[in-house]
C-alpha positions as a printed NumPy array, in Angstrom:
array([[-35.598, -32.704,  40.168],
       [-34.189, -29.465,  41.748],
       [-30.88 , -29.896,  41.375],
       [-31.549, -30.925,  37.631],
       [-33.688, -27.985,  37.415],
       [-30.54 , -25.702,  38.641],
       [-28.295, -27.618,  36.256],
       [-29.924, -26.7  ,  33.071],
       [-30.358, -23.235,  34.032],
       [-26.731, -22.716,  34.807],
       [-26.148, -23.997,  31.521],
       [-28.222, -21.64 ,  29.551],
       [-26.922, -18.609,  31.499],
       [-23.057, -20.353,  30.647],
       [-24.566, -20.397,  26.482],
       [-25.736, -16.778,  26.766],
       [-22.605, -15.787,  28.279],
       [-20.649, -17.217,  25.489],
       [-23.291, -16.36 ,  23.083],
       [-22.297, -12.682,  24.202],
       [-18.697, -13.424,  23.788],
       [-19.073, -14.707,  20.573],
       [-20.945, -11.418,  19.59 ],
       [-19.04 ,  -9.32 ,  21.072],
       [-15.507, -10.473,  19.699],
       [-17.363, -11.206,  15.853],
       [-16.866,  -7.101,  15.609],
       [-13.883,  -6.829,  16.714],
       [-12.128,  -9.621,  14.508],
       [-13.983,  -7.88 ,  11.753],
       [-12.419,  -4.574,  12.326],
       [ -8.737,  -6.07 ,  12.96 ],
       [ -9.514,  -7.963,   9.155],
       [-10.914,  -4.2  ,   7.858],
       [ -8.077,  -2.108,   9.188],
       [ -5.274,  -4.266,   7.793],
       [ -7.298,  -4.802,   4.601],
       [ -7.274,  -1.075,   4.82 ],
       [ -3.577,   0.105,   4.904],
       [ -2.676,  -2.998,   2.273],
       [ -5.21 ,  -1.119,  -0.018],
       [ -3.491,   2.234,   0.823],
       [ -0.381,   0.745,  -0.057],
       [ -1.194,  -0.624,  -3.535],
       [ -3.257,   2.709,  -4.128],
       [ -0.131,   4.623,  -3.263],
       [  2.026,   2.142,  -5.127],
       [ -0.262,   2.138,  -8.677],
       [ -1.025,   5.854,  -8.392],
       [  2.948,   6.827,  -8.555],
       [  3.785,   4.131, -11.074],
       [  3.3  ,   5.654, -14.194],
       [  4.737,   8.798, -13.441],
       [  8.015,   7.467, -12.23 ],
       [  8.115,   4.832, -15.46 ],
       [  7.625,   8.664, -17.652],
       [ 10.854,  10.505, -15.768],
       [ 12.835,   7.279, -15.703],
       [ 12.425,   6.904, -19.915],
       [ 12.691,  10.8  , -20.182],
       [ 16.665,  10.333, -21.755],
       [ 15.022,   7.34 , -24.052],
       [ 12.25 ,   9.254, -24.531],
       [ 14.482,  12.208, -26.19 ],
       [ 16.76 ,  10.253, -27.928],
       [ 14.023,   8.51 , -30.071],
       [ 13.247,   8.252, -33.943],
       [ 10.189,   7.029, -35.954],
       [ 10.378,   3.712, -37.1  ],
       [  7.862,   2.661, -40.031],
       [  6.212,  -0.267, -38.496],
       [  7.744,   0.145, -34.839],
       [  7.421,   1.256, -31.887],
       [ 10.191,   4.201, -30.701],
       [ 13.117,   3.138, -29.564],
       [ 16.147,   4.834, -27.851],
       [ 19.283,   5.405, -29.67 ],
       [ 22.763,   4.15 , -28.451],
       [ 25.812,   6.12 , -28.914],
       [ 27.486,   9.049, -27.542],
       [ 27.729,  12.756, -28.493],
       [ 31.726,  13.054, -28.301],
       [ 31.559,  16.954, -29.311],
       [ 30.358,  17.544, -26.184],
       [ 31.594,  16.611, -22.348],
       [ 27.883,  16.111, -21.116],
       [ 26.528,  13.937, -24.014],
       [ 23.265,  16.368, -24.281],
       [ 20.446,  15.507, -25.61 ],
       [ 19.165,  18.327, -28.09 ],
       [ 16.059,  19.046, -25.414],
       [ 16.359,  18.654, -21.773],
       [ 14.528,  15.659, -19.408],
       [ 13.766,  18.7  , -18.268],
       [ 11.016,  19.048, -20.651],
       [  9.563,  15.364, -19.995],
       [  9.537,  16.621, -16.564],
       [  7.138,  19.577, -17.145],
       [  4.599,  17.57 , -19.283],
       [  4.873,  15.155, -16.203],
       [  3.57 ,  17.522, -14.053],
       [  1.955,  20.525, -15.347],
       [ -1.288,  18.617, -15.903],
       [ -1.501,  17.408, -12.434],
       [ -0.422,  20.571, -11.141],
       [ -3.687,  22.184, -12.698],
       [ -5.593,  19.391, -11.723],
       [ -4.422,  19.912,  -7.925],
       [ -4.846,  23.615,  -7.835],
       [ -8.604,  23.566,  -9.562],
       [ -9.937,  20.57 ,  -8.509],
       [ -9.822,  20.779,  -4.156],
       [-12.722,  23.4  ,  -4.681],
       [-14.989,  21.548,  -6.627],
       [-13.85 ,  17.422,  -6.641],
       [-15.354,  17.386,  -3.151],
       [-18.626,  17.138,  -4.684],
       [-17.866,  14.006,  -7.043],
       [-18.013,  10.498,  -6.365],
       [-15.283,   8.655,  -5.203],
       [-15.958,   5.792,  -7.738],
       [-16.264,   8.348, -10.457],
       [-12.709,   9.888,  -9.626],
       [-10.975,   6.55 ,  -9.536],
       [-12.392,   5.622, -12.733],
       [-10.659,   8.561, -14.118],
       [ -7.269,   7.483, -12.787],
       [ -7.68 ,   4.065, -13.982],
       [ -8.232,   5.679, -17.736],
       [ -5.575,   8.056, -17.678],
       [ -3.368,   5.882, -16.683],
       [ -3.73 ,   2.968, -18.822],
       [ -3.862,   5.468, -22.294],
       [ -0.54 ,   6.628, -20.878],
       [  1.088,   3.114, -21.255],
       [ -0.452,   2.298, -24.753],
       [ -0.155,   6.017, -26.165],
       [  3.513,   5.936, -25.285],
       [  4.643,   1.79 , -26.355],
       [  2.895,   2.921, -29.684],
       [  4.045,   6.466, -30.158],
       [  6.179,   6.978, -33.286],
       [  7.353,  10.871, -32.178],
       [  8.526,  12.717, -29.075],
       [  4.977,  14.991, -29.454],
       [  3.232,  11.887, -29.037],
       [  5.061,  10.537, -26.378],
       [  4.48 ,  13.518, -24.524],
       [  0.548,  13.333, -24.585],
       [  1.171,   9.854, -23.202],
       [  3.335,  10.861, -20.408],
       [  0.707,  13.766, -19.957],
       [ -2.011,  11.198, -19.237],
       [  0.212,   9.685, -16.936],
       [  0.586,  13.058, -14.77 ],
       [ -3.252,  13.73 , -15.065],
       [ -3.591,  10.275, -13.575],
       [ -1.275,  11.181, -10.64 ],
       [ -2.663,  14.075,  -9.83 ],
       [ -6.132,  13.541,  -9.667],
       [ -4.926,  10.017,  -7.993],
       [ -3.226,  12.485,  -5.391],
       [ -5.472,  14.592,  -4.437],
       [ -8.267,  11.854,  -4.457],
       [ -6.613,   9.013,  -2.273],
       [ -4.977,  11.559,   0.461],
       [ -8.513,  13.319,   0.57 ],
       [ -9.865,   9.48 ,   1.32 ],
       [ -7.123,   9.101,   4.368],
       [ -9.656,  10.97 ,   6.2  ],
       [-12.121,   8.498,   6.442],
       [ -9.632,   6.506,   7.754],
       [ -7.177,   5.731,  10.547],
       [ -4.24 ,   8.201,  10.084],
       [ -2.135,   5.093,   9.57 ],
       [ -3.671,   5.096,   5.975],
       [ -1.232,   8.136,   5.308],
       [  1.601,   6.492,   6.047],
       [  0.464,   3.307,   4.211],
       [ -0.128,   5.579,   1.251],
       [  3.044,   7.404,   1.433],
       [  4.552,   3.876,   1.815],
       [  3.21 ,   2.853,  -1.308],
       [  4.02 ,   5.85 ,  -3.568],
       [  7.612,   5.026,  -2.457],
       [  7.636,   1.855,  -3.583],
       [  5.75 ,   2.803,  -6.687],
       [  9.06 ,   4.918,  -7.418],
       [ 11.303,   1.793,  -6.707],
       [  8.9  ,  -0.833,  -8.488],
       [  8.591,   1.963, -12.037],
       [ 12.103,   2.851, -12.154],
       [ 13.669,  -0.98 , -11.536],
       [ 11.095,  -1.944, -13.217],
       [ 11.478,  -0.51 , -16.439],
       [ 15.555,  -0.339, -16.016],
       [ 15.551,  -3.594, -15.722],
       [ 13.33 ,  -4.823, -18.115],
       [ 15.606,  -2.814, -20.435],
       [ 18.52 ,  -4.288, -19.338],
       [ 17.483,  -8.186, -19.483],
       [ 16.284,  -7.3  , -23.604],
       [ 12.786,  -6.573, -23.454],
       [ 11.549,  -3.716, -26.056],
       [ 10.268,  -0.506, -24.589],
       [  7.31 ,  -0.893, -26.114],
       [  6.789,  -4.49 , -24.364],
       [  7.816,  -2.923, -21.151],
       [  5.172,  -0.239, -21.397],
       [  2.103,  -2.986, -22.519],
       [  3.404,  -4.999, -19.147],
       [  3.052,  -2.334, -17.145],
       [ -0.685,  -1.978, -18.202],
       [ -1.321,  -4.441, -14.837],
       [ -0.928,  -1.415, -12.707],
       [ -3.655,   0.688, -13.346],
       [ -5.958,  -2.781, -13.173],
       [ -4.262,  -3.938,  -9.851],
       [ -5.791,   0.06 ,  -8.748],
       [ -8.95 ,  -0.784,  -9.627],
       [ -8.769,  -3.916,  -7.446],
       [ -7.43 ,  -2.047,  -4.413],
       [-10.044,   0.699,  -4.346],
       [-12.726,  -1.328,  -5.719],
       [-12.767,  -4.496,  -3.945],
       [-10.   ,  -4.602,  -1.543],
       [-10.764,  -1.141,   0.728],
       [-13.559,  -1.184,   2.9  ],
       [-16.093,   1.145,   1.684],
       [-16.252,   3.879,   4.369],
       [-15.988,   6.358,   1.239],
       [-19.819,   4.862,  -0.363],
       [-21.059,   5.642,   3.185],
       [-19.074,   9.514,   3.657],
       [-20.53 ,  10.03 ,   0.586],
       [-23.67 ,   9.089,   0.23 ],
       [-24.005,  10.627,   4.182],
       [-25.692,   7.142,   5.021],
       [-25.989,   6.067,   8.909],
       [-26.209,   2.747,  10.06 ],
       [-25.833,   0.813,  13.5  ],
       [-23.408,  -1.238,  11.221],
       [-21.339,   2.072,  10.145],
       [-21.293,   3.526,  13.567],
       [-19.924,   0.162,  15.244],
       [-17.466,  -0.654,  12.777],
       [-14.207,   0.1  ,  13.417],
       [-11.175,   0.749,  11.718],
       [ -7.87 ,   0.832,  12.874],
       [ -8.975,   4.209,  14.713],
       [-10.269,   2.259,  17.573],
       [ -6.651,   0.464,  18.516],
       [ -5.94 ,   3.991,  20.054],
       [ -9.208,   4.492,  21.725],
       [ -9.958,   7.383,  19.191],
       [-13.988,   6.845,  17.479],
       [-14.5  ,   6.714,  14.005],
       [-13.955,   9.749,  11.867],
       [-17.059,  12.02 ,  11.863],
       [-18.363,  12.616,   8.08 ],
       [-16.196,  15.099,   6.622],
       [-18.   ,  18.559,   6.068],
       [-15.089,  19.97 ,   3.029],
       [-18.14 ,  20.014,   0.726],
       [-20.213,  22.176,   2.773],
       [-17.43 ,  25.345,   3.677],
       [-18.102,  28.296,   1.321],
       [-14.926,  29.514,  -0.833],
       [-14.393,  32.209,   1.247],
       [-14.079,  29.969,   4.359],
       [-11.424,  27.288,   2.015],
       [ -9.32 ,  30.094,   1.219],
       [ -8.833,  31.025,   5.159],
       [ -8.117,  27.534,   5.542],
       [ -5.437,  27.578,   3.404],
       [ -3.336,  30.375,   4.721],
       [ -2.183,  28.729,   7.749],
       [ -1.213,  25.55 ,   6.067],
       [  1.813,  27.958,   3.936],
       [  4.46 ,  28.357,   6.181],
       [  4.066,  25.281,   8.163],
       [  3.921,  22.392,   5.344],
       [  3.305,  23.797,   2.173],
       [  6.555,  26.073,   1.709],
       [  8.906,  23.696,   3.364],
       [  7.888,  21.022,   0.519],
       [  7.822,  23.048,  -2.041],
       [ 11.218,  23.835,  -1.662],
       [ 12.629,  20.686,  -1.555],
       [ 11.043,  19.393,  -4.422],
       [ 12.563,  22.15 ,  -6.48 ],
       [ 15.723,  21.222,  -5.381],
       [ 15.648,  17.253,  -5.617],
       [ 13.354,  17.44 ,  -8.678],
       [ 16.368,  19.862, -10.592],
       [ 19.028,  17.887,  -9.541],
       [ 16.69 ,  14.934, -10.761],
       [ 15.831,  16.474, -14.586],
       [ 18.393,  19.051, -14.304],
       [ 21.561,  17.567, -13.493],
       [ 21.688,  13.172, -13.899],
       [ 21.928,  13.309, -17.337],
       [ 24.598,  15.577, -17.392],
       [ 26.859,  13.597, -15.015],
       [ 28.186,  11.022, -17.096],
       [ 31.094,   8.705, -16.333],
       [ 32.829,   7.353, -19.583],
       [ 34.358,   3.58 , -19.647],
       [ 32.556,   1.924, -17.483],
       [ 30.005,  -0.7  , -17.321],
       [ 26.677,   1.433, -18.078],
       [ 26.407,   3.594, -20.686],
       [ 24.809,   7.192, -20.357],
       [ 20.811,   6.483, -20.666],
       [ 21.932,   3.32 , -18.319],
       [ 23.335,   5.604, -15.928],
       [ 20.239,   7.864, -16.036],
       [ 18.229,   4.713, -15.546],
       [ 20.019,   3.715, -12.364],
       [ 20.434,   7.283, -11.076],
       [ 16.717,   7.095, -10.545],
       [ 16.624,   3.86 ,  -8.99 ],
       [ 19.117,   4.732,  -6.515],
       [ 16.712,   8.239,  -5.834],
       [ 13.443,   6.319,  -5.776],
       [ 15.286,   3.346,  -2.81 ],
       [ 15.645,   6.093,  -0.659],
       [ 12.441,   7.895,  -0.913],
       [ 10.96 ,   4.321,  -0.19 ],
       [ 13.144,   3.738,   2.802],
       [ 11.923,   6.737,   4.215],
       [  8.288,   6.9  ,   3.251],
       [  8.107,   3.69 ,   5.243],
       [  9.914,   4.744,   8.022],
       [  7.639,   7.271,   9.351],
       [  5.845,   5.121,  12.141],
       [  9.661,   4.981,  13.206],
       [ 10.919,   8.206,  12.807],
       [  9.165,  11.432,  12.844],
       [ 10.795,  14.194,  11.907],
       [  8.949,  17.806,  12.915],
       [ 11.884,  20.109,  11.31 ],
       [ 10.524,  20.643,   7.831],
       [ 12.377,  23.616,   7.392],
       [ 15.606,  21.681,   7.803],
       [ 15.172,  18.921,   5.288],
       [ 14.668,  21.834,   2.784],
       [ 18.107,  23.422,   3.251],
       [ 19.958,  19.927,   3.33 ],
       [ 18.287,  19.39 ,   0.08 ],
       [ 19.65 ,  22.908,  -1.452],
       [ 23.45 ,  21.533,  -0.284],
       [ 22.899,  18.561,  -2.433],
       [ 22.239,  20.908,  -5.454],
       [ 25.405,  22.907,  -4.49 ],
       [ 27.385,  19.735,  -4.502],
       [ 25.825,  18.045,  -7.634],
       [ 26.359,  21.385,  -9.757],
       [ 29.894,  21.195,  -8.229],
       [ 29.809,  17.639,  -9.926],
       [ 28.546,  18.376, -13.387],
       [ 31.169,  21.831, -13.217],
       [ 34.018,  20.815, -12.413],
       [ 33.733,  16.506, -11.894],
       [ 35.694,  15.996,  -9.075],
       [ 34.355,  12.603,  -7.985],
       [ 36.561,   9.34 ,  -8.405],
       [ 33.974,   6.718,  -8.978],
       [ 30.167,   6.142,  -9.869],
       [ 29.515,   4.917,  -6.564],
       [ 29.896,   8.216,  -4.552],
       [ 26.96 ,   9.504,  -6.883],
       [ 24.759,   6.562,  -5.935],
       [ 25.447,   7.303,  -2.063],
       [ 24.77 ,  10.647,  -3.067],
       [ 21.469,  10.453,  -4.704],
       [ 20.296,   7.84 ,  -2.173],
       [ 21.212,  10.794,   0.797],
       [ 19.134,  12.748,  -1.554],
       [ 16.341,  10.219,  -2.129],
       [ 15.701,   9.922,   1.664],
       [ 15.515,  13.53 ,   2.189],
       [ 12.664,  14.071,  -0.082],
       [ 10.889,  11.186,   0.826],
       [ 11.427,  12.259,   4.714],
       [  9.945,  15.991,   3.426],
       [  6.884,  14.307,   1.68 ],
       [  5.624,  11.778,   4.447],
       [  6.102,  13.537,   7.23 ],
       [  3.826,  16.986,   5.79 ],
       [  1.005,  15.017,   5.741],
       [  1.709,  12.705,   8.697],
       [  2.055,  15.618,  10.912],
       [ -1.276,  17.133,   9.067],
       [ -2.894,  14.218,   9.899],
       [ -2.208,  15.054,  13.668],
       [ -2.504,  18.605,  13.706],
       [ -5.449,  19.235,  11.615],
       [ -9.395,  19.247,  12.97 ],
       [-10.766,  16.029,  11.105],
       [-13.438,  17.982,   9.44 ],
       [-11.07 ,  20.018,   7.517],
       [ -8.342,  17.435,   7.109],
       [ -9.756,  16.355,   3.797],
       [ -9.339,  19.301,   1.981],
       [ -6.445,  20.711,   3.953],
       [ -4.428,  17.47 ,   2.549],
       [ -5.88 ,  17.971,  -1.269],
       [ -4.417,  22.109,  -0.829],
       [ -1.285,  21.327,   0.343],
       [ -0.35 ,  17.811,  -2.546],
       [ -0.161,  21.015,  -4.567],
       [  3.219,  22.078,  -2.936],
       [  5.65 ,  19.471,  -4.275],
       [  3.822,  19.747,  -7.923],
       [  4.1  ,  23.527,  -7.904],
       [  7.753,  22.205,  -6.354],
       [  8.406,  20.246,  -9.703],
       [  6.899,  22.806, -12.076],
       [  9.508,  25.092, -11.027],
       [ 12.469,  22.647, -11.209],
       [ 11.515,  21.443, -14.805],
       [ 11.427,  25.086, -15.625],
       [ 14.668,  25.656, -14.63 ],
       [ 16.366,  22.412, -15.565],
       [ 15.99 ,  23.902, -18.879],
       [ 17.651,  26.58 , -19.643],
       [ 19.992,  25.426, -17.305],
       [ 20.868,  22.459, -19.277],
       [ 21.011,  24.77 , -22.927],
       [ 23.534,  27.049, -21.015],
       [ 25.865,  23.848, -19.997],
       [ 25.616,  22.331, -23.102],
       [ 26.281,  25.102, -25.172],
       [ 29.865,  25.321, -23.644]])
């Protein structure tokens, strides 16, 4: 009777001790499922968020070249302009470029005082809008004007997409940055194949654009229902056992869960002092090599033109940005790799590749297409290198209660970065075609 007295007791304590196991793994298998459910919702964030903007710069030569049809859609124009060794267009992509990015430039340098204060769901809501009316207001526009509201929506959409999905890396595992930055590269490889190829196979630009409507609805499933919602909770300022034990990726190096941001709370005195140290370190270095990639980009493709060969011009312009957009991917994913802390450097590398393209459209001295691709791909990974690692090393260097705004301030480098190249690629391109 003892002994089966002793038996069932050893038993129970054996169940609890499982029973404990059980519990105490259930979290942790949880967490694992949240933390990569996490970074793939980064990446398709980062991925939708980019895509209309990169579809806008890669039809900027189709864009220019377009007439009204009564009935149709716009479509580009064949043929060459033989009076002229670059083949200009009457404007420059330039132009395409600036309505690209001067609305997200003034949402990025307005909204990081005042956003803080708006819900999450009510920011993504506005990116989901903006960027679907860029798709339809552009596949039914009928005149370069209208196009350009359309590919305005689209840069209002990326900019308030910007600023609101690297502010919501901080409630996350710093991963999530590179996930994002991840994603925006392949959002430039996805929009510019994408619609280069579409072109290429026979489907209308106008069908192309109604396609690409999926994007902003896959967004809405990534943020929505995808991504744990550690943002509701941030928010809201809600505190729960639940919240406190659940962890995201943060845990796998022993670091807790990020404390509740307090951006909203610092006075505008105490913003601007935060800003001043993030100049020199990672906003100047950015800025400067967006202006250089970003005029070689809108400046300079559509001026380098190689006659009698397989692509015409606008397919040459198609596939110049292609090439650019593979090798910002390759790097944006490469940063849990390869760090590189020498901002600074990637800046003047990417002011030789503006000497040597200028060369190029001057005085063509290269033998074959294929040089430019290797080129632009060099070129590609250099600004793509510049772009993740900013706000990787950000994401190590700066205190996690400021991180959220410090990363909103300083997405306003590369804008301001491609404000300035668009207004140069301008005159730049009536100078050189007026020769």
């Amino acid at each position: 009777m003892v002994e089966e007295f002793n038996m069932d007791r050893q038993e129970n304590e054996e169940s609890d001790q499982n029973q404990e196991t059980d519990l105490d793994s259930a979290p942790q298998e949880s967490a694992k499922t949240f933390a990569w459910r996490n970074i793939l919702a980064f990446w398709f964030l980062g991925l939708c968020n980019n895509f209309g903007y990169v579809v806008m710069l890669s039809a900027a030569h189709d864009i220019l070249k377009q007439e009204s049809h009564q009935g149709n859609s716009t479509v580009p124009q064949s043929g060459f302009n033989l009076s002229n060794q670059y083949d200009c267009n009457p404007i420059s992509t330039g132009a395409i470029l600036l309505a690209d990015i001067l609305p997200a430039l003034i949402v990025k340098m307005t909204a990081p005082y005042f956003i803080q204060s708006i819900h999450y769901s009510i920011k993504v809501a506005g990116v989901v809008l903006f960027g679907a009316a860029s798709f339809l207001i552009v596949a039914f526009s009928h005149t370069v004007e209208v196009s350009v509201l359309g590919v305005a929506c689209a840069s209002i959409a990326s900019g308030l997409g910007e600023l609101t999905f690297l502010g919501l890396t901080s409630f996350y595992h710093r991963s999530s940055v590179s996930a994002w930055s991840s994603g925006t590269g392949g959002a430039g490889v996805g929009g510019a194949l994408s619609y280069a190829g579409l072109l290429q196979i026979g489907v209308s630009a106008r069908n192309s654009l109604l396609i690409m409507l999926i994007v902003p609805f896959t967004l809405s499933i990534s943020f929505w229902l995808v991504l744990e919602k550690r943002w509701a909770k941030a928010v809201t300022g809600s505190s729960s056992p639940e919240a406190d034990r659940a962890p995201l990726l943060a845990e796998s190096d022993g670091r807790p869960p990020p404390a509740r941001q307090s951006g909203p709370n610092l006075s505008l005195t105490e913003k601007f002092q935060l800003v001043k140290p993030l100049v020199c370190k990672y906003m100047a270095p950015l800025f400067l090599v967006y202006v250089a990639e970003y005029f070689i980009n809108q400046g300079l493709f559509e001026l380098i033109f190689f006659r009698n060969i397989w692509l015409s011009h606008s397919e040459q312009y198609r596939w110049f940005q292609v090439i650019y957009q593979i090798g910002v991917f390759i790097s944006r994913s490469s940063v849990s790799i390869v760090q590189i802390h020498a901002l600074w450097l990637l800046a003047f590398f990417q002011f030789v590749n503006v000497g040597l393209f200028l060369l190029e459209v001057l005085h063509p001295f290269l033998p074959s297409i294929w040089i430019v691709f290797a080129m632009i791909l060099w070129e590609g990974l250099l600004g793509g290198a510049a772009y993740v690692n900013t706000f990787y090393k950000m994401s190590h260097e700066i205190a996690e209660e400021h991180r959220e705004f410090s990363l909103g301030v300083t997405s306003q480098a590369d804008s301001c970065g491609i404000a300035v190249a668009g207004a140069i690629a301008i005159p730049v391109h009536n100078v050189l075609c007026s020769l």
